[in-house]
XYZ file of C-alpha atoms in Angstrom:
742
model
C -18.919 -5.131 20.270
C -22.330 -3.583 21.032
C -25.165 -3.490 18.443
C -27.954 -0.887 18.474
C -30.959 -0.317 16.187
C -32.573 3.088 15.924
C -33.848 5.934 13.732
C -31.626 8.835 12.658
C -33.140 11.941 14.263
C -30.643 14.538 13.000
C -27.392 14.758 11.004
C -25.088 17.029 13.030
C -22.092 16.757 10.687
C -21.370 14.861 7.478
C -18.231 14.844 5.345
C -19.298 13.949 1.811
C -15.780 12.993 0.722
C -14.955 10.308 3.282
C -18.395 9.657 4.790
C -17.472 10.616 8.354
C -20.753 11.419 10.102
C -21.968 12.645 13.476
C -25.674 12.020 14.031
C -28.316 11.583 16.707
C -30.102 8.218 16.779
C -33.301 7.539 18.681
C -33.622 4.110 20.299
C -37.008 3.872 22.005
C -37.054 6.916 24.315
C -33.277 7.457 24.375
C -31.282 9.612 21.945
C -27.604 8.756 21.464
C -24.830 10.513 19.545
C -23.179 8.206 16.999
C -19.879 9.013 15.261
C -18.003 7.167 12.538
C -17.781 6.502 8.832
C -21.423 6.224 7.776
C -21.732 7.539 4.221
C -25.057 8.389 2.584
C -26.966 8.367 5.868
C -30.066 10.593 6.027
C -32.443 11.727 8.745
C -35.344 9.317 9.132
C -33.379 6.213 8.152
C -33.254 3.202 10.424
C -29.724 2.027 11.203
C -28.258 -1.051 12.765
C -24.918 0.100 14.189
C -22.142 -1.895 15.854
C -19.300 -0.416 17.880
C -18.395 0.772 21.356
C -18.989 3.625 23.775
C -16.316 6.335 24.048
C -16.068 9.598 26.010
C -15.164 12.750 24.081
C -13.414 15.463 26.194
C -15.762 18.177 24.853
C -18.915 16.358 23.744
C -19.213 13.635 26.372
C -20.426 10.084 25.790
C -20.651 8.970 22.157
C -21.148 5.691 20.314
C -18.201 5.038 17.970
C -19.538 3.133 14.955
C -17.315 0.443 13.440
C -19.930 -1.241 11.215
C -23.348 -0.114 10.119
C -26.285 -1.369 8.084
C -29.324 0.480 6.802
C -32.753 -0.957 7.537
C -35.861 0.299 5.825
C -38.275 2.173 8.153
C -41.523 0.357 8.937
C -43.926 2.782 10.611
C -45.744 5.456 8.593
C -44.191 8.161 10.754
C -40.653 6.867 10.127
C -41.309 6.375 6.389
C -42.579 9.945 6.039
C -39.529 11.333 7.827
C -37.276 9.151 5.681
C -38.785 10.443 2.428
C -38.810 14.039 3.684
C -35.043 14.013 4.322
C -34.096 14.989 0.763
C -32.972 11.457 -0.033
C -34.923 11.518 -3.303
C -34.635 14.632 -5.449
C -38.057 16.165 -6.028
C -39.636 14.634 -2.932
C -39.938 17.158 -0.103
C -42.023 17.081 3.091
C -45.304 17.948 1.329
C -44.938 15.258 -1.352
C -43.750 12.706 1.212
C -46.854 13.376 3.313
C -49.123 12.785 0.286
C -47.380 9.548 -0.676
C -47.499 8.091 2.840
C -51.118 9.172 3.299
C -52.039 7.284 0.090
C -49.995 4.078 0.578
C -49.292 3.888 4.344
C -46.890 1.177 5.468
C -46.678 -0.184 1.895
C -45.106 3.076 0.632
C -41.527 1.843 0.195
C -42.634 -1.396 -1.437
C -44.729 0.633 -3.914
C -41.802 2.982 -4.706
C -39.408 0.066 -5.220
C -41.606 -2.347 -7.198
C -44.556 -0.346 -8.593
C -43.320 3.278 -8.896
C -45.829 4.174 -11.640
C -48.609 3.935 -9.027
C -47.247 7.163 -7.519
C -48.941 8.904 -10.459
C -52.260 8.184 -8.698
C -51.359 11.094 -6.394
C -52.299 14.597 -7.479
C -49.194 16.608 -8.445
C -47.124 13.555 -9.471
C -47.148 12.772 -13.180
C -46.003 9.485 -14.694
C -42.514 10.761 -15.581
C -41.906 12.007 -12.051
C -43.231 8.744 -10.606
C -40.744 6.720 -12.669
C -37.913 9.072 -11.685
C -38.688 8.641 -7.970
C -38.563 4.869 -8.391
C -35.295 5.055 -10.319
C -33.539 7.250 -7.728
C -34.794 5.037 -4.876
C -33.342 1.973 -6.625
C -30.015 3.703 -7.272
C -29.813 4.665 -3.597
C -30.453 1.082 -2.579
C -27.806 -0.273 -4.960
C -25.249 2.332 -3.898
C -25.913 1.466 -0.252
C -25.221 -2.196 -1.043
C -22.004 -1.285 -2.872
C -20.761 0.744 0.115
C -21.537 -2.098 2.504
C -19.859 -4.656 0.222
C -16.597 -2.710 0.002
C -16.641 -1.524 3.607
C -14.587 -4.459 4.872
C -11.885 -3.828 2.236
C -11.265 -0.277 3.389
C -12.505 1.358 0.178
C -13.810 4.847 0.915
C -17.385 5.966 0.142
C -16.027 8.394 -2.458
C -14.509 5.500 -4.380
C -17.652 3.434 -3.851
C -19.630 6.173 -5.592
C -17.097 6.148 -8.457
C -17.307 2.362 -8.688
C -21.098 2.423 -8.805
C -21.129 5.217 -11.398
C -18.677 3.251 -13.557
C -20.342 -0.156 -13.372
C -23.976 0.790 -12.678
C -26.559 -1.932 -12.146
C -25.199 -5.237 -10.841
C -21.936 -3.601 -9.729
C -21.295 -6.222 -7.052
C -21.922 -9.133 -9.437
C -19.512 -7.633 -11.993
C -16.788 -7.149 -9.407
C -17.275 -10.648 -8.006
C -16.687 -12.006 -11.530
C -13.550 -9.879 -12.106
C -12.314 -7.816 -9.147
C -9.351 -6.626 -11.210
C -11.633 -4.313 -13.158
C -11.395 -2.075 -10.080
C -7.717 -1.201 -10.611
C -8.038 -1.297 -14.408
C -10.975 1.114 -14.606
C -11.011 3.147 -11.368
C -8.081 5.532 -11.023
C -6.746 5.448 -7.464
C -7.590 1.817 -6.616
C -4.383 -0.200 -6.549
C -3.692 -3.638 -7.945
C -2.907 -4.854 -4.425
C -6.370 -3.832 -3.201
C -8.053 -5.588 -6.118
C -5.857 -8.654 -5.563
C -6.835 -8.772 -1.886
C -10.531 -8.658 -2.818
C -10.008 -11.335 -5.459
C -8.258 -13.602 -2.988
C -11.104 -13.251 -0.481
C -13.587 -14.109 -3.245
C -11.668 -17.262 -4.175
C -10.377 -16.106 -7.596
C -7.676 -18.519 -8.807
C -4.061 -17.216 -8.789
C -3.711 -18.237 -12.480
C -6.870 -16.376 -13.496
C -6.442 -14.549 -16.817
C -8.069 -11.532 -15.171
C -5.383 -11.522 -12.476
C -2.462 -11.954 -14.865
C -3.818 -9.345 -17.273
C -4.172 -6.813 -14.470
C -0.749 -7.773 -13.102
C 0.912 -7.057 -16.463
C -0.739 -3.645 -16.644
C 0.247 -2.964 -13.036
C 3.923 -3.671 -13.768
C 3.789 -1.378 -16.819
C 2.078 1.326 -14.740
C 4.720 1.064 -12.008
C 7.421 1.404 -14.670
C 5.668 4.540 -15.950
C 5.823 5.992 -12.429
C 9.613 5.595 -12.676
C 9.606 7.481 -15.985
C 9.583 4.586 -18.469
C 7.244 4.502 -21.461
C 7.959 0.824 -22.166
C 9.410 -2.305 -20.548
C 11.509 -4.960 -22.268
C 9.240 -7.971 -22.841
C 11.495 -10.500 -21.107
C 11.855 -8.276 -18.041
C 8.106 -7.630 -18.033
C 7.450 -11.375 -17.897
C 10.039 -11.797 -15.154
C 8.606 -8.970 -12.995
C 5.021 -10.145 -13.511
C 5.929 -13.742 -12.680
C 7.566 -12.625 -9.417
C 4.661 -10.333 -8.519
C 1.953 -12.934 -9.092
C 3.935 -16.105 -8.380
C 2.807 -17.685 -11.668
C 4.665 -19.347 -14.539
C 5.936 -17.480 -17.634
C 3.731 -19.668 -19.894
C 0.590 -18.240 -18.283
C 1.855 -14.708 -19.010
C 2.583 -15.379 -22.722
C -1.054 -16.182 -23.466
C -2.295 -13.080 -21.649
C 0.147 -10.805 -23.532
C -1.285 -11.975 -26.834
C -4.821 -11.321 -25.564
C -3.883 -7.811 -24.384
C -2.275 -7.058 -27.772
C -5.394 -8.154 -29.621
C -7.483 -5.858 -27.409
C -4.913 -3.060 -28.060
C -4.499 -2.570 -24.325
C -0.761 -2.909 -24.942
C 1.526 -2.563 -27.955
C 4.657 -4.610 -28.566
C 7.236 -2.985 -30.826
C 9.945 -5.221 -32.270
C 13.149 -3.269 -32.745
C 16.600 -4.724 -33.449
C 15.959 -7.900 -31.510
C 14.301 -6.140 -28.570
C 10.583 -6.351 -27.837
C 9.315 -3.158 -26.197
C 5.978 -3.490 -24.413
C 3.936 -0.297 -23.995
C 0.645 0.534 -22.373
C -1.412 1.849 -25.278
C -1.553 5.422 -23.890
C 2.245 5.770 -23.904
C 2.725 4.083 -27.283
C 0.131 6.323 -28.901
C 1.637 9.389 -27.187
C 5.168 8.645 -28.445
C 3.923 7.991 -31.945
C 1.662 11.049 -31.871
C 4.464 13.350 -30.687
C 6.811 11.967 -33.328
C 4.412 12.445 -36.238
C 3.216 15.870 -35.125
C 6.745 17.210 -34.544
C 7.773 16.123 -38.032
C 4.627 17.602 -39.573
C 5.201 20.975 -37.882
C 8.960 21.005 -38.553
C 8.495 20.362 -42.279
C 7.115 23.892 -42.685
C 9.805 26.532 -43.339
C 9.506 30.323 -43.160
C 12.563 31.442 -45.151
C 10.849 34.647 -46.289
C 10.951 35.994 -42.741
C 14.738 36.489 -42.640
C 15.303 38.652 -45.722
C 15.970 41.761 -43.603
C 17.030 39.883 -40.464
C 20.183 41.913 -39.735
C 18.336 45.218 -39.835
C 15.528 43.945 -37.634
C 18.007 42.543 -35.087
C 19.735 45.935 -34.884
C 16.367 47.551 -34.095
C 15.666 45.028 -31.337
C 19.104 45.525 -29.779
C 18.648 49.295 -29.809
C 15.139 49.118 -28.353
C 16.046 46.618 -25.608
C 19.486 48.126 -24.894
C 21.286 44.814 -25.455
C 24.058 43.367 -27.590
C 23.321 39.878 -28.868
C 26.081 37.293 -29.290
C 26.399 35.344 -32.528
C 24.872 32.192 -30.988
C 21.898 34.183 -29.722
C 21.376 35.700 -33.165
C 21.545 32.199 -34.643
C 18.818 30.985 -32.256
C 16.585 33.948 -33.152
C 17.180 33.463 -36.895
C 16.323 29.748 -36.667
C 13.162 30.591 -34.685
C 12.029 32.783 -37.569
C 12.868 30.139 -40.191
C 11.725 26.837 -38.660
C 8.360 25.365 -37.790
C 9.891 23.755 -34.686
C 13.035 24.873 -32.860
C 14.691 23.643 -29.664
C 16.834 26.103 -27.694
C 18.833 24.512 -24.880
C 21.441 25.848 -22.491
C 22.341 26.240 -18.846
C 21.977 29.268 -16.574
C 23.441 32.565 -17.787
C 23.524 31.503 -21.459
C 20.926 34.047 -22.551
C 17.789 31.947 -23.108
C 15.497 34.651 -21.681
C 17.099 37.349 -23.851
C 16.506 35.188 -26.913
C 12.853 34.636 -26.004
C 12.316 38.376 -25.470
C 13.949 39.156 -28.824
C 11.825 36.579 -30.651
C 8.694 38.042 -29.058
C 9.713 41.585 -30.059
C 10.402 40.610 -33.684
C 7.315 38.492 -34.288
C 4.860 40.634 -32.347
C 5.971 43.639 -34.421
C 5.041 41.628 -37.530
C 1.516 41.082 -36.175
C 1.920 37.456 -35.112
C -0.219 36.162 -32.235
C 1.979 34.634 -29.517
C 1.304 32.215 -26.646
C 3.785 31.501 -23.842
C 3.570 28.579 -21.419
C 5.509 26.436 -18.943
C 4.719 23.129 -17.190
C 4.086 24.554 -13.681
C 2.501 27.633 -12.177
C 5.781 28.810 -10.654
C 7.661 28.332 -13.929
C 4.932 30.234 -15.809
C 5.141 33.050 -13.261
C 8.919 33.255 -13.714
C 8.480 33.324 -17.492
C 5.996 36.198 -17.195
C 8.338 38.177 -14.936
C 11.352 37.556 -17.198
C 9.673 38.415 -20.514
C 6.994 40.905 -19.492
C 4.559 38.817 -21.553
C 1.778 36.734 -19.964
C 2.638 33.058 -19.661
C 0.264 30.286 -18.595
C 0.682 26.731 -17.443
C 0.429 24.304 -20.358
C -2.747 22.926 -18.801
C -4.301 26.397 -18.708
C -3.113 27.115 -22.238
C -4.926 23.981 -23.403
C -8.003 25.042 -21.374
C -8.392 22.015 -19.163
C -11.885 21.348 -17.878
C -14.428 18.647 -17.174
C -16.710 16.726 -19.487
C -20.426 17.558 -19.347
C -20.983 14.909 -16.681
C -18.073 16.420 -14.694
C -16.421 13.026 -14.403
C -13.344 13.353 -16.604
C -10.766 16.086 -17.098
C -10.234 16.947 -20.758
C -8.509 19.637 -22.794
C -10.740 21.981 -24.770
C -7.880 22.752 -27.172
C -7.394 19.809 -29.547
C -6.988 19.116 -33.284
C -10.626 20.080 -33.717
C -10.213 23.284 -31.682
C -6.548 24.333 -31.966
C -4.819 27.182 -30.181
C -5.386 30.601 -31.696
C -1.697 31.474 -31.905
C 0.911 31.779 -34.643
C 3.871 31.322 -32.317
C 3.915 29.059 -29.234
C 6.906 29.255 -26.863
C 7.276 26.623 -24.132
C 9.845 27.118 -21.340
C 11.262 24.544 -18.871
C 10.833 21.782 -21.441
C 12.848 19.288 -19.373
C 9.770 19.006 -17.116
C 7.311 18.069 -19.897
C 6.373 14.374 -20.052
C 5.256 12.428 -23.120
C 1.502 12.533 -22.363
C 1.403 16.306 -21.842
C 3.586 16.844 -24.922
C 1.170 14.817 -27.012
C -1.803 16.894 -25.845
C 0.126 20.107 -26.502
C 1.114 19.141 -30.049
C -2.440 18.109 -30.894
C -3.511 21.694 -30.158
C -0.748 23.416 -32.158
C -2.263 24.548 -35.484
C -0.495 23.541 -38.685
C 1.537 26.515 -39.861
C 2.316 27.803 -36.372
C 5.868 28.052 -35.022
C 6.709 25.970 -31.957
C 9.744 27.052 -29.905
C 10.856 24.695 -27.130
C 13.240 26.127 -24.517
C 14.913 24.234 -21.699
C 18.033 22.949 -20.017
C 18.641 19.388 -21.161
C 21.010 18.792 -18.223
C 18.257 19.317 -15.646
C 16.447 16.358 -14.099
C 13.916 14.791 -16.475
C 10.148 15.067 -16.065
C 8.380 13.444 -13.133
C 5.984 11.789 -15.595
C 7.000 9.132 -18.152
C 9.266 9.901 -21.088
C 12.387 11.936 -21.690
C 10.954 14.358 -24.215
C 13.507 17.179 -24.438
C 16.531 14.864 -24.345
C 14.989 12.480 -26.895
C 14.168 15.293 -29.328
C 17.728 16.629 -29.125
C 19.265 13.141 -29.296
C 17.331 12.324 -32.473
C 19.090 15.145 -34.392
C 15.924 15.419 -36.480
C 14.501 18.655 -35.047
C 16.527 21.856 -35.467
C 18.348 22.565 -32.182
C 20.516 25.463 -31.027
C 22.776 24.656 -28.063
C 23.955 27.608 -25.958
C 27.164 27.315 -23.954
C 28.628 30.824 -23.651
C 28.178 32.463 -20.250
C 27.609 36.192 -20.579
C 29.571 38.848 -18.718
C 26.886 39.704 -16.172
C 26.295 36.032 -15.386
C 30.038 35.444 -15.003
C 29.951 37.646 -11.916
C 27.776 35.025 -10.198
C 29.572 31.995 -8.808
C 26.204 30.206 -8.903
C 26.256 30.357 -12.706
C 30.007 29.693 -12.994
C 29.881 26.720 -10.613
C 26.748 25.296 -12.216
C 28.610 25.034 -15.513
C 31.768 23.713 -13.838
C 29.752 20.993 -12.082
C 27.950 20.169 -15.316
C 31.355 19.629 -16.968
C 32.489 17.428 -14.060
C 34.802 20.069 -12.573
C 35.085 21.050 -8.921
C 33.334 24.317 -7.985
C 34.989 27.448 -6.615
C 33.961 27.729 -2.974
C 33.820 30.446 -0.311
C 35.161 33.390 -2.298
C 34.740 36.510 -0.188
C 31.840 38.748 -1.288
C 30.538 36.023 -3.632
C 27.360 33.941 -3.582
C 28.451 30.277 -3.375
C 29.502 28.797 -0.023
C 30.405 25.436 1.459
C 30.095 24.691 5.194
C 31.965 21.534 6.193
C 30.094 19.181 8.529
C 30.655 15.447 8.982
C 27.693 13.962 10.873
C 24.002 13.993 9.946
C 23.203 15.640 13.259
C 25.696 18.464 12.644
C 24.396 18.991 9.098
C 20.821 19.380 10.375
C 21.880 21.697 13.250
C 23.843 23.913 10.865
C 21.003 24.139 8.340
C 18.576 25.098 11.100
C 20.993 27.753 12.418
C 21.587 29.153 8.912
C 17.842 29.529 8.347
C 16.981 30.851 11.790
C 19.893 33.181 12.539
C 22.993 33.373 10.394
C 21.574 34.208 6.947
C 18.821 36.577 8.193
C 21.309 38.398 10.457
C 24.078 38.696 7.878
C 22.093 39.320 4.700
C 18.564 40.261 5.767
C 16.811 37.382 3.986
C 13.449 36.320 5.445
C 13.559 32.540 6.107
C 9.821 32.208 5.424
C 9.980 33.967 2.051
C 13.509 33.893 0.687
C 15.337 30.796 1.972
C 14.603 27.322 0.600
C 16.177 24.107 1.870
C 16.446 21.454 -0.855
C 17.417 17.845 -0.231
C 17.845 14.769 -2.461
C 15.793 12.433 -0.266
C 12.384 12.204 1.375
C 13.397 9.910 4.243
C 16.331 9.660 6.608
C 17.901 12.134 9.066
C 18.536 14.709 6.305
C 15.382 13.969 4.294
C 12.457 16.361 3.922
C 10.477 14.665 6.689
C 13.092 15.220 9.396
C 14.216 18.628 8.147
C 10.674 20.010 8.083
C 10.072 18.974 11.694
C 13.361 20.530 12.866
C 12.884 23.730 10.865
C 9.297 24.111 12.057
C 10.508 24.027 15.681
C 12.535 27.220 15.219
C 10.821 29.026 12.325
C 7.232 28.416 13.463
C 7.253 27.021 17.021
C 4.187 25.770 18.870
C 2.135 28.509 20.499
C -1.198 28.778 22.298
C -2.196 31.439 19.764
C -1.657 29.092 16.796
C -4.104 26.346 15.891
C -2.691 23.111 14.542
C -3.815 19.874 12.905
C -2.098 16.486 13.124
C -1.946 14.760 9.735
C 0.062 11.593 9.243
C 3.586 12.207 10.606
C 3.386 16.000 10.687
C 1.612 18.679 12.705
C 0.344 21.418 10.386
C 0.411 24.762 12.212
C -0.825 28.250 11.432
C 2.183 30.065 9.976
C 3.685 26.952 8.343
C 5.197 27.125 4.871
C 3.475 24.516 2.670
C 3.483 23.249 -0.915
C 0.680 21.914 -3.125
C 1.927 18.548 -4.443
C -0.612 17.754 -7.178
C -2.647 19.677 -9.712
C -6.169 20.371 -8.443
C -8.289 22.155 -11.015
C -11.351 22.354 -8.759
C -9.891 24.171 -5.757
C -11.331 27.653 -5.602
C -9.140 30.679 -4.817
C -9.721 34.356 -4.283
C -7.605 37.489 -3.980
C -9.313 39.768 -1.429
C -6.760 42.527 -2.066
C -7.743 42.663 -5.728
C -11.438 43.470 -5.310
C -12.500 39.889 -4.763
C -10.820 38.438 -7.844
C -11.409 34.669 -7.847
C -10.897 31.540 -9.899
C -10.145 27.833 -9.686
C -6.990 25.759 -9.869
C -4.014 25.214 -7.563
C -0.998 23.519 -9.072
C 1.795 21.134 -8.192
C 4.677 23.197 -6.783
C 2.624 26.210 -5.624
C 3.900 27.419 -2.223
C 2.245 29.429 0.523
C 1.720 30.003 4.239
C -1.047 28.475 6.376
C -3.148 31.449 7.434
C -5.858 29.651 9.410
C -6.676 26.205 10.790
C -10.285 25.702 11.870
C -10.612 22.344 13.621
C -14.319 22.761 14.212
C -15.158 23.353 10.536
C -12.289 21.019 9.550
C -10.578 23.353 7.114
C -7.198 24.978 6.464
C -6.759 28.312 4.674
C -3.496 28.825 2.768
C -2.250 32.149 1.407
C -0.080 31.360 -1.615
C 2.886 33.435 -2.752
C 0.791 35.316 -5.314
C -1.752 36.330 -2.610
C -4.337 33.705 -3.556
C -6.354 32.441 -0.596
C -7.361 28.773 -0.847
C -9.519 26.783 1.557
C -8.716 23.083 2.074
C -11.101 20.594 3.624
C -9.290 18.234 6.013
C -10.131 15.357 3.640
C -7.701 16.675 0.994
C -4.758 17.434 3.272
C -2.777 14.786 1.388
C -2.444 17.449 -1.347
C -0.366 19.635 0.997
C 3.128 19.055 2.342
C 5.303 21.132 4.680
C 7.769 23.130 2.594
C 10.450 24.526 4.885
C 12.410 21.807 3.036
C 11.425 20.147 -0.261
C 13.022 17.560 -2.525
C 15.124 18.746 -5.444
C 12.667 17.041 -7.792
C 9.804 19.108 -6.352
C 11.803 22.315 -6.854
C 11.982 21.934 -10.643
C 10.711 25.000 -12.447
C 11.045 27.135 -9.313
C 13.599 29.758 -8.340
C 14.497 30.989 -4.857
C 16.715 33.836 -3.615
C 18.670 31.472 -1.318
C 19.092 27.694 -1.599
C 20.613 25.563 1.176
C 21.555 22.011 0.202
C 22.744 19.212 2.535
C 25.541 17.110 1.017
C 25.823 13.661 2.554
C 26.451 10.000 1.634
C 23.636 8.351 -0.266
C 22.831 5.773 -2.942
C 24.797 6.390 -6.162
C 21.668 6.010 -8.244
C 20.300 9.117 -6.514
C 23.334 11.263 -5.635
C 24.148 12.277 -9.198
C 25.760 15.236 -10.927
C 22.566 16.414 -12.616
C 20.667 16.272 -9.304
C 23.295 18.598 -7.777
C 23.250 20.773 -10.909
C 19.448 21.055 -10.796
C 19.530 22.050 -7.115
C 22.051 24.865 -7.419
C 20.408 26.296 -10.550
C 17.261 26.887 -8.470
C 19.092 29.691 -6.603
C 19.029 33.303 -7.737
C 21.263 35.077 -5.189
C 23.001 32.562 -2.926
C 23.846 28.851 -2.593
C 25.084 27.257 0.633
C 26.160 23.606 0.659
C 26.400 21.934 4.076
C 28.123 18.606 4.549
C 31.133 16.537 3.526
C 33.477 17.729 0.767
C 34.223 14.179 -0.407
C 30.461 13.586 -0.844
C 30.278 16.741 -2.985
C 33.182 15.486 -5.110
C 31.512 12.069 -5.439
C 28.300 13.655 -6.715
C 30.207 15.719 -9.294
C 32.053 12.622 -10.529
C 28.846 10.574 -10.646
C 27.600 11.471 -14.118
C 25.397 8.417 -14.420
C 21.950 9.060 -15.812
C 19.032 7.101 -14.501
C 18.194 5.269 -17.705
C 14.674 5.768 -18.906
C 13.070 3.432 -21.384
C 11.685 5.836 -23.980
C 11.907 5.715 -27.743
C 10.782 9.088 -29.068
C 14.265 9.663 -30.532
C 14.184 6.284 -32.279
C 10.734 6.926 -33.723
C 11.791 10.368 -34.996
C 14.818 8.884 -36.769
C 12.780 6.046 -38.264
C 10.040 8.344 -39.489
C 12.491 10.752 -41.132
C 13.951 7.758 -42.982
C 10.476 6.626 -43.982
C 10.493 3.652 -41.622
C 7.253 3.999 -39.676
C 6.874 2.436 -36.258
C 4.902 -0.779 -36.105
C 3.527 -3.167 -33.579
C 2.652 -6.867 -33.597
């Protein structure tokens, strides 16, 4: 490895997110181009860089930096350039010149140790002098933090977060307890903190390590949907993870309970251990639901029959008795759950409720968990629906560090009636935030299909509410005449009842193509997308056809399917730019999906007179319009014509979407759904997974694979058990037995 010392002449390129930098460094009379991860480097700084020489095909010889260290400049010329670089806010070239002229080679020592002396210079008052000294010190400390964590692979972005969280003496605090990193910095894993701790000589039985390990196990359980873990299993998992005795864990559990980091609920001989956020969310949802449901509106149904007749006449519909019951209960109750499968009239009920209550002057708000689900709700009802996050007006705190909801108990929603669709997707944390913002006296109507897959986040909210039998619920089961014409709807209900579907009826919309091998399944799916469906029915594979699959990995998982589908639907071309990212090559023209909520991403709609805003949400789909490798950006045009620019550093928020997992399709609807049916683990290949997949289709479903595998999925009615206790808390509270913890 070669080591070079020199002064940064010019920053050619710098990525603020990951610290990747291209700069020119002067060593004596020579100027070299250095490339690598060098965060917070400024022109004028003196660097000590270690690495090797490489030859770039376009830019020639470069020095690839593997390690770097900042050295303070020593000559007056270098110090002046250093201060002029914009490193310190408020110090530009003119001020830098004055400071260096006054203090010469002692300038940096004065700024660091005696900053008030800067006030001796005309134009710098005492307050500004102190501020210059403070910023200089912060820069020095941040530089040390970056260098300290460099060997552990922690990015400069996280280093900045760490320094902002811990402030002065960051390194000393982390050396004392490295596990504070994963406890207090979102995105840093327990394994990373454990690796740092091991290198620092922290004992395996350290209370810090065990405490963090317990919280890690509970967090991992939450990622699988659980709000709590049985205490004995928690001890067992933690003991295996850390390779420590159970006795060590007992003491730490007591300490965590005293600090209220966890709650332990004793219930019928079982000890349920919660992270405090999930315990408080369950309890909060329980209490708020009961408070809202205790309010009745019996006066609103005196002339119900007459008002229903008016709605039917105006909308040109005839409501069934069960639909009328749901509407009547919505008018009477503070909280109502309406659940049913496809074709059971949920949308008609929502539209009728809106018509009745809006005519009475009530203010309504409609929302759904995802952007696509909200869009569908808007199209179905003709009434604007928002994502729940938008409804609650998510934004940042004043220091722009933390996302918070503006709508809370102190600032509730300005609505008399709140209708939430696709409730099966709502997790316990989001439900708690929503209920906090519902004003006392407002109606809350929760609509969803309880047989769909549960939420990605922890909890089983819709199922638990229904299971409790505490909140008024109307269950819809009748399929209406128009829906009966669709085999998608008929078969969805048959599958949900454990019956075999009707397949391949001529002129219908539900087909099964028998294939035995993985290779044949993939070939057939590709052919269906590329040729057979577009030729026979005119569907555009880039807009109308969606391949859904149960798994991410394997020959029929999303990874493999996306590569094979890209080859035929968007093949490589000299006219299309592309970008390699992980195991996929993003290409102009690719269909992609946003896989996490990003409230900062800016979008614009050029076709609508430059309309713009912020926020791209989990499940949003679009087409890559442009890839600019020089500026390191990708432009995506989403289905609703929003243009969004992605820096290469956040490409992990995008995934190819020629094929997506069934879980990722929740809340969405597509004209055509193609689903591979193949052998897989029983815990995954379940009836409600199949049911969820086929109910995503609007006009056609095609299953490709083995008939016996399809039959196995229909027979497999096992539910992946989730540890959640909202139903138990609701029942206890209604009986006057409040939840408690030890």
